[in-house]
Amino acid sequence: MAEAIGPTIRRMQLGKQLTQVRKEAGFSTPKAAVEALDISEAQYRRVELGLSGFRKLADLVGVLKHFGVTDKDDLAHFTSLHKDGQNRGWWSSYAKTMSSGMKIYVGLEDGAKSIRAWQPGVVHGLLQTERYAQALFATHKPVDELTTEEVMRGVELRMERREILARENPVEFRVVLDEAALRREVGSQEVMHEQYEELIKLCERSNVFIHVIPMNKPAYRCQADFAVLDFGEGLPTAVQMDMTDGEVRMTDKDAEVRTYTRRFDALRDGALSTDETSKFLHQLTRKS
């Protein structure tokens, strides 16, 4: 069965290929490319970045003709990417409870081939049990003034996001956790015991690689959590960072991607191996 590709990745593919044909047509910048068109530079830039699509198919056709793309097969290819990118992802039903940055991230997460992540404070969201997530959201509810519905939808979204680990073509997920995140009680000892057992099960998956940095090891640690997402298809790698105000920041700038790749490698190198992590988690279950 062919792998389903979500709308976010289709928009990224469209943007990358548009950038290529624009440069081949002799337009060095997006501003130069749209000066003679009825499209704003800001809108066109967002299309090239894969953040949005054209409002109308006619806008895409006009841009392609402006770039000298007239071959029927080429036009059909770009039209297909545009239409696929206009589809609504499964996460759109949660739109009211997500920030704009989170909407973009979930779409990218859903389309990633591999994810490398660091999570020092809590168990990573893709590894959380439902009861752990509920307890975590409960602690945030009064502080962030969340409604009961927002908490419920937030937990549902987190559980649905986990499907990328178990689908037919699962994402390869490599994550480094700080031991402190596993020692910190969320909900109750019973909730934590259940969470430890879930992590042990996840360690058995061929696409999930969990590493833990022991608290007593003088290893490199990065204060803020982040994720490095790879998409294949010749698409740029992206980095996601959680900000202190709760917003999600995304970047695909080469310098920042290299920086966070080095940070992940350093974190992983200072952590327990996957086999050692599994043994460590079994020890936690016996103590909880």
Tab-separated table of C-alpha atoms in Angstrom:
chain	number	residue	atom	x	y	z
A	1	MET	CA	0.000	0.000	0.000
A	2	ALA	CA	1.328	3.421	-0.901
A	3	GLU	CA	2.193	5.634	2.053
A	4	ALA	CA	-0.316	8.417	2.673
A	5	ILE	CA	1.269	11.867	2.587
A	6	GLY	CA	-0.435	14.617	4.542
A	7	PRO	CA	-1.291	18.120	3.355
A	8	THR	CA	1.568	19.806	5.247
A	9	ILE	CA	4.204	17.760	3.421
A	10	ARG	CA	2.457	18.354	0.072
A	11	ARG	CA	2.625	22.100	0.702
A	12	MET	CA	6.330	21.772	1.514
A	13	GLN	CA	6.906	19.832	-1.709
A	14	LEU	CA	5.006	22.447	-3.699
A	15	GLY	CA	6.996	25.262	-2.101
A	16	LYS	CA	10.346	23.595	-2.741
A	17	GLN	CA	9.554	22.879	-6.381
A	18	LEU	CA	8.177	26.381	-6.946
A	19	THR	CA	11.408	27.827	-5.563
A	20	GLN	CA	13.364	25.725	-8.029
A	21	VAL	CA	11.350	26.755	-11.108
A	22	ARG	CA	11.387	30.410	-9.993
A	23	LYS	CA	15.181	30.422	-9.897
A	24	GLU	CA	15.370	28.563	-13.207
A	25	ALA	CA	13.146	31.284	-14.688
A	26	GLY	CA	15.685	33.907	-13.624
A	27	PHE	CA	13.855	35.421	-10.656
A	28	SER	CA	16.372	35.583	-7.815
A	29	THR	CA	13.867	36.595	-5.120
A	30	PRO	CA	10.154	36.063	-4.425
A	31	LYS	CA	9.683	39.849	-4.630
A	32	ALA	CA	11.014	39.957	-8.183
A	33	ALA	CA	8.883	36.980	-9.129
A	34	VAL	CA	5.511	38.451	-8.153
A	35	GLU	CA	5.956	42.099	-9.152
A	36	ALA	CA	3.921	41.556	-12.337
A	37	LEU	CA	1.327	39.315	-10.642
A	38	ASP	CA	-1.787	39.936	-8.610
A	39	ILE	CA	-0.299	38.157	-5.596
A	40	SER	CA	1.368	39.737	-2.577
A	41	GLU	CA	4.985	38.985	-1.839
A	42	ALA	CA	4.039	37.880	1.684
A	43	GLN	CA	1.509	35.357	0.402
A	44	TYR	CA	3.921	33.975	-2.168
A	45	ARG	CA	6.723	33.653	0.411
A	46	ARG	CA	4.414	31.613	2.647
A	47	VAL	CA	3.703	29.281	-0.274
A	48	GLU	CA	7.399	28.755	-0.980
A	49	LEU	CA	8.010	28.088	2.721
A	50	GLY	CA	5.207	25.508	2.739
A	51	LEU	CA	3.254	27.403	5.404
A	52	SER	CA	0.164	27.856	3.247
A	53	GLY	CA	-1.179	27.231	-0.239
A	54	PHE	CA	-2.488	29.527	-2.934
A	55	ARG	CA	-6.016	30.746	-2.248
A	56	LYS	CA	-7.074	29.785	-5.772
A	57	LEU	CA	-5.801	27.282	-8.308
A	58	ALA	CA	-5.783	30.138	-10.839
A	59	ASP	CA	-3.111	31.893	-8.763
A	60	LEU	CA	-0.838	28.861	-9.039
A	61	VAL	CA	-1.454	28.530	-12.781
A	62	GLY	CA	-0.678	32.223	-13.273
A	63	VAL	CA	2.593	31.909	-11.343
A	64	LEU	CA	3.661	28.832	-13.316
A	65	LYS	CA	2.956	30.498	-16.665
A	66	HIS	CA	4.892	33.550	-15.449
A	67	PHE	CA	7.816	31.183	-14.780
A	68	GLY	CA	7.476	29.628	-18.224
A	69	VAL	CA	6.016	26.307	-17.092
A	70	THR	CA	3.588	25.268	-19.845
A	71	ASP	CA	4.031	21.511	-20.224
A	72	LYS	CA	0.719	19.759	-19.503
A	73	ASP	CA	2.301	17.050	-17.361
A	74	ASP	CA	4.200	19.617	-15.312
A	75	LEU	CA	1.055	21.697	-14.811
A	76	ALA	CA	-0.870	18.576	-13.774
A	77	HIS	CA	1.861	17.699	-11.258
A	78	PHE	CA	1.788	21.127	-9.626
A	79	THR	CA	-2.016	21.131	-9.645
A	80	SER	CA	-2.045	17.775	-7.848
A	81	LEU	CA	0.347	19.069	-5.160
A	82	HIS	CA	-1.814	22.169	-4.722
A	83	LYS	CA	-5.046	20.192	-4.334
A	84	ASP	CA	-3.498	17.688	-1.920
A	85	GLY	CA	-2.108	20.572	0.114
A	86	GLN	CA	-5.588	22.081	0.410
A	87	ASN	CA	-6.924	19.024	2.232
A	88	ARG	CA	-7.548	19.291	5.950
A	89	GLY	CA	-5.377	17.123	8.160
A	90	TRP	CA	-6.920	14.987	10.916
A	91	TRP	CA	-5.669	17.552	13.453
A	92	SER	CA	-7.871	20.315	12.027
A	93	SER	CA	-10.687	19.262	14.372
A	94	TYR	CA	-8.467	20.397	17.260
A	95	ALA	CA	-7.710	23.782	15.715
A	96	LYS	CA	-9.580	25.788	18.369
A	97	THR	CA	-7.396	24.399	21.154
A	98	MET	CA	-4.029	24.832	19.388
A	99	SER	CA	-1.827	27.856	18.801
A	100	SER	CA	-0.867	28.613	15.194
A	101	GLY	CA	2.641	27.312	15.835
A	102	MET	CA	1.320	24.067	17.253
A	103	LYS	CA	-0.929	23.548	14.228
A	104	ILE	CA	2.081	23.775	11.943
A	105	TYR	CA	4.135	21.479	14.171
A	106	VAL	CA	1.514	18.729	14.401
A	107	GLY	CA	1.208	18.729	10.606
A	108	LEU	CA	4.979	18.409	10.257
A	109	GLU	CA	5.164	15.751	12.973
A	110	ASP	CA	2.519	13.737	11.132
A	111	GLY	CA	4.550	13.837	7.916
A	112	ALA	CA	8.016	13.253	9.366
A	113	LYS	CA	10.092	10.205	8.441
A	114	SER	CA	12.151	10.489	11.606
A	115	ILE	CA	12.149	12.613	14.758
A	116	ARG	CA	14.995	13.182	17.198
A	117	ALA	CA	13.874	14.808	20.434
A	118	TRP	CA	15.124	15.951	23.833
A	119	GLN	CA	12.728	16.278	26.765
A	120	PRO	CA	14.206	17.183	30.162
A	121	GLY	CA	11.147	18.137	32.198
A	122	VAL	CA	8.455	15.502	31.651
A	123	VAL	CA	7.918	12.306	29.687
A	124	HIS	CA	7.780	13.238	26.010
A	125	GLY	CA	4.238	13.751	24.690
A	126	LEU	CA	4.509	10.942	22.128
A	127	LEU	CA	5.319	8.506	24.949
A	128	GLN	CA	2.715	9.581	27.498
A	129	THR	CA	-0.117	7.388	28.729
A	130	GLU	CA	-3.578	8.903	28.799
A	131	ARG	CA	-3.629	9.118	32.598
A	132	TYR	CA	-0.194	10.738	32.719
A	133	ALA	CA	-1.304	13.318	30.125
A	134	GLN	CA	-4.534	13.978	32.053
A	135	ALA	CA	-2.608	14.540	35.284
A	136	LEU	CA	-0.153	16.840	33.521
A	137	PHE	CA	-2.914	18.924	31.943
A	138	ALA	CA	-4.659	19.117	35.320
A	139	THR	CA	-1.634	20.870	36.834
A	140	HIS	CA	-1.694	23.435	34.007
A	141	LYS	CA	-5.451	24.034	34.053
A	142	PRO	CA	-5.642	26.724	36.787
A	143	VAL	CA	-2.374	28.413	35.789
A	144	ASP	CA	-3.126	28.656	32.071
A	145	GLU	CA	-6.858	29.175	32.723
A	146	LEU	CA	-7.841	26.189	30.620
A	147	THR	CA	-11.435	25.052	30.396
A	148	THR	CA	-12.429	21.457	31.068
A	149	GLU	CA	-13.108	21.054	27.355
A	150	GLU	CA	-9.645	22.393	26.458
A	151	VAL	CA	-8.046	19.904	28.837
A	152	MET	CA	-10.095	17.035	27.405
A	153	ARG	CA	-9.304	18.009	23.811
A	154	GLY	CA	-5.643	18.513	24.651
A	155	VAL	CA	-5.382	14.974	26.019
A	156	GLU	CA	-7.281	13.569	23.023
A	157	LEU	CA	-4.936	15.358	20.625
A	158	ARG	CA	-1.883	14.024	22.449
A	159	MET	CA	-3.197	10.465	22.302
A	160	GLU	CA	-4.018	10.772	18.614
A	161	ARG	CA	-0.573	12.186	17.856
A	162	ARG	CA	0.893	8.967	19.265
A	163	GLU	CA	-0.525	7.056	16.301
A	164	ILE	CA	2.525	8.025	14.231
A	165	LEU	CA	4.495	5.468	16.276
A	166	ALA	CA	2.142	2.572	15.455
A	167	ARG	CA	0.769	3.272	11.960
A	168	GLU	CA	1.619	1.153	8.918
A	169	ASN	CA	4.640	3.323	8.056
A	170	PRO	CA	5.635	4.529	11.534
A	171	VAL	CA	7.958	7.414	12.204
A	172	GLU	CA	11.420	6.523	13.500
A	173	PHE	CA	11.467	8.169	16.919
A	174	ARG	CA	14.662	8.722	18.880
A	175	VAL	CA	14.279	10.522	22.194
A	176	VAL	CA	16.540	11.436	25.099
A	177	LEU	CA	14.913	11.913	28.500
A	178	ASP	CA	16.452	13.244	31.697
A	179	GLU	CA	16.109	10.850	34.630
A	180	ALA	CA	14.576	13.740	36.587
A	181	ALA	CA	11.566	13.656	34.255
A	182	LEU	CA	10.962	10.022	35.192
A	183	ARG	CA	11.509	10.562	38.921
A	184	ARG	CA	9.153	13.552	39.079
A	185	GLU	CA	5.746	12.266	40.160
A	186	VAL	CA	2.838	13.262	37.934
A	187	GLY	CA	-0.641	12.299	39.164
A	188	SER	CA	0.261	9.496	41.556
A	189	GLN	CA	2.610	6.552	42.041
A	190	GLU	CA	0.045	4.392	40.248
A	191	VAL	CA	0.057	6.739	37.246
A	192	MET	CA	3.855	6.703	37.198
A	193	HIS	CA	4.018	2.902	37.425
A	194	GLU	CA	1.676	2.650	34.451
A	195	GLN	CA	3.839	5.177	32.579
A	196	TYR	CA	7.014	3.183	33.268
A	197	GLU	CA	5.376	0.026	31.942
A	198	GLU	CA	4.276	1.864	28.811
A	199	LEU	CA	7.832	3.079	28.200
A	200	ILE	CA	9.109	-0.495	28.531
A	201	LYS	CA	6.598	-1.632	25.890
A	202	LEU	CA	7.605	1.210	23.589
A	203	CYS	CA	11.276	0.232	23.949
A	204	GLU	CA	10.372	-3.061	22.281
A	205	ARG	CA	9.220	-1.324	19.090
A	206	SER	CA	11.731	-1.424	16.246
A	207	ASN	CA	11.071	2.237	15.406
A	208	VAL	CA	11.346	3.689	18.937
A	209	PHE	CA	14.712	4.391	20.601
A	210	ILE	CA	14.588	5.759	24.158
A	211	HIS	CA	17.674	6.978	26.022
A	212	VAL	CA	17.852	8.273	29.596
A	213	ILE	CA	20.567	10.513	31.044
A	214	PRO	CA	21.173	9.464	34.681
A	215	MET	CA	20.959	12.302	37.199
A	216	ASN	CA	24.335	11.414	38.680
A	217	LYS	CA	26.137	11.556	35.326
A	218	PRO	CA	27.992	14.813	34.493
A	219	ALA	CA	26.755	14.791	30.903
A	220	TYR	CA	25.768	17.621	28.567
A	221	ARG	CA	22.216	18.839	29.093
A	222	CYS	CA	20.236	21.433	27.148
A	223	GLN	CA	17.781	23.433	29.258
A	224	ALA	CA	14.980	23.694	26.689
A	225	ASP	CA	13.314	20.782	24.916
A	226	PHE	CA	13.409	20.508	21.128
A	227	ALA	CA	12.805	18.145	18.225
A	228	VAL	CA	14.619	17.682	14.898
A	229	LEU	CA	12.294	16.453	12.132
A	230	ASP	CA	13.453	14.823	8.905
A	231	PHE	CA	11.034	14.367	5.990
A	232	GLY	CA	12.964	12.723	3.164
A	233	GLU	CA	11.689	13.606	-0.321
A	234	GLY	CA	14.553	16.111	-0.615
A	235	LEU	CA	12.735	18.390	1.847
A	236	PRO	CA	14.607	20.518	4.395
A	237	THR	CA	15.032	19.271	7.966
A	238	ALA	CA	13.120	21.346	10.531
A	239	VAL	CA	13.640	22.096	14.223
A	240	GLN	CA	10.856	22.652	16.747
A	241	MET	CA	11.446	24.473	20.034
A	242	ASP	CA	8.988	25.093	22.858
A	243	MET	CA	9.185	28.686	24.071
A	244	THR	CA	8.703	29.915	27.652
A	245	ASP	CA	5.423	31.624	26.734
A	246	GLY	CA	3.931	28.336	25.553
A	247	GLU	CA	4.346	29.068	21.857
A	248	VAL	CA	6.017	26.693	19.417
A	249	ARG	CA	8.837	27.984	17.210
A	250	MET	CA	9.814	26.250	13.963
A	251	THR	CA	12.875	26.818	11.793
A	252	ASP	CA	14.599	25.128	8.848
A	253	LYS	CA	17.614	27.454	8.739
A	254	ASP	CA	20.721	25.381	8.071
A	255	ALA	CA	22.757	26.919	10.902
A	256	GLU	CA	20.084	26.215	13.524
A	257	VAL	CA	19.434	22.706	12.208
A	258	ARG	CA	23.164	21.952	12.523
A	259	THR	CA	23.256	23.403	16.041
A	260	TYR	CA	20.333	21.318	17.305
A	261	THR	CA	21.600	18.201	15.540
A	262	ARG	CA	24.908	18.584	17.422
A	263	ARG	CA	23.001	19.103	20.669
A	264	PHE	CA	20.947	15.968	20.156
A	265	ASP	CA	24.050	13.929	19.340
A	266	ALA	CA	25.765	15.199	22.495
A	267	LEU	CA	22.704	14.392	24.623
A	268	ARG	CA	22.418	10.882	23.174
A	269	ASP	CA	26.127	10.221	23.619
A	270	GLY	CA	25.865	11.128	27.298
A	271	ALA	CA	22.808	8.947	27.888
A	272	LEU	CA	22.273	5.271	28.603
A	273	SER	CA	22.040	2.982	25.586
A	274	THR	CA	18.591	1.716	24.628
A	275	ASP	CA	19.288	-1.647	26.308
A	276	GLU	CA	20.553	0.070	29.456
A	277	THR	CA	17.500	2.340	29.416
A	278	SER	CA	15.165	-0.665	29.257
A	279	LYS	CA	16.894	-2.206	32.301
A	280	PHE	CA	16.685	1.133	34.110
A	281	LEU	CA	12.930	1.357	33.430
A	282	HIS	CA	12.413	-2.164	34.779
A	283	GLN	CA	14.164	-1.051	37.967
A	284	LEU	CA	11.808	1.915	38.248
A	285	THR	CA	8.741	-0.336	37.978
A	286	ARG	CA	9.983	-2.483	40.858
A	287	LYS	CA	10.462	0.596	43.047
A	288	SER	CA	7.154	2.290	42.181
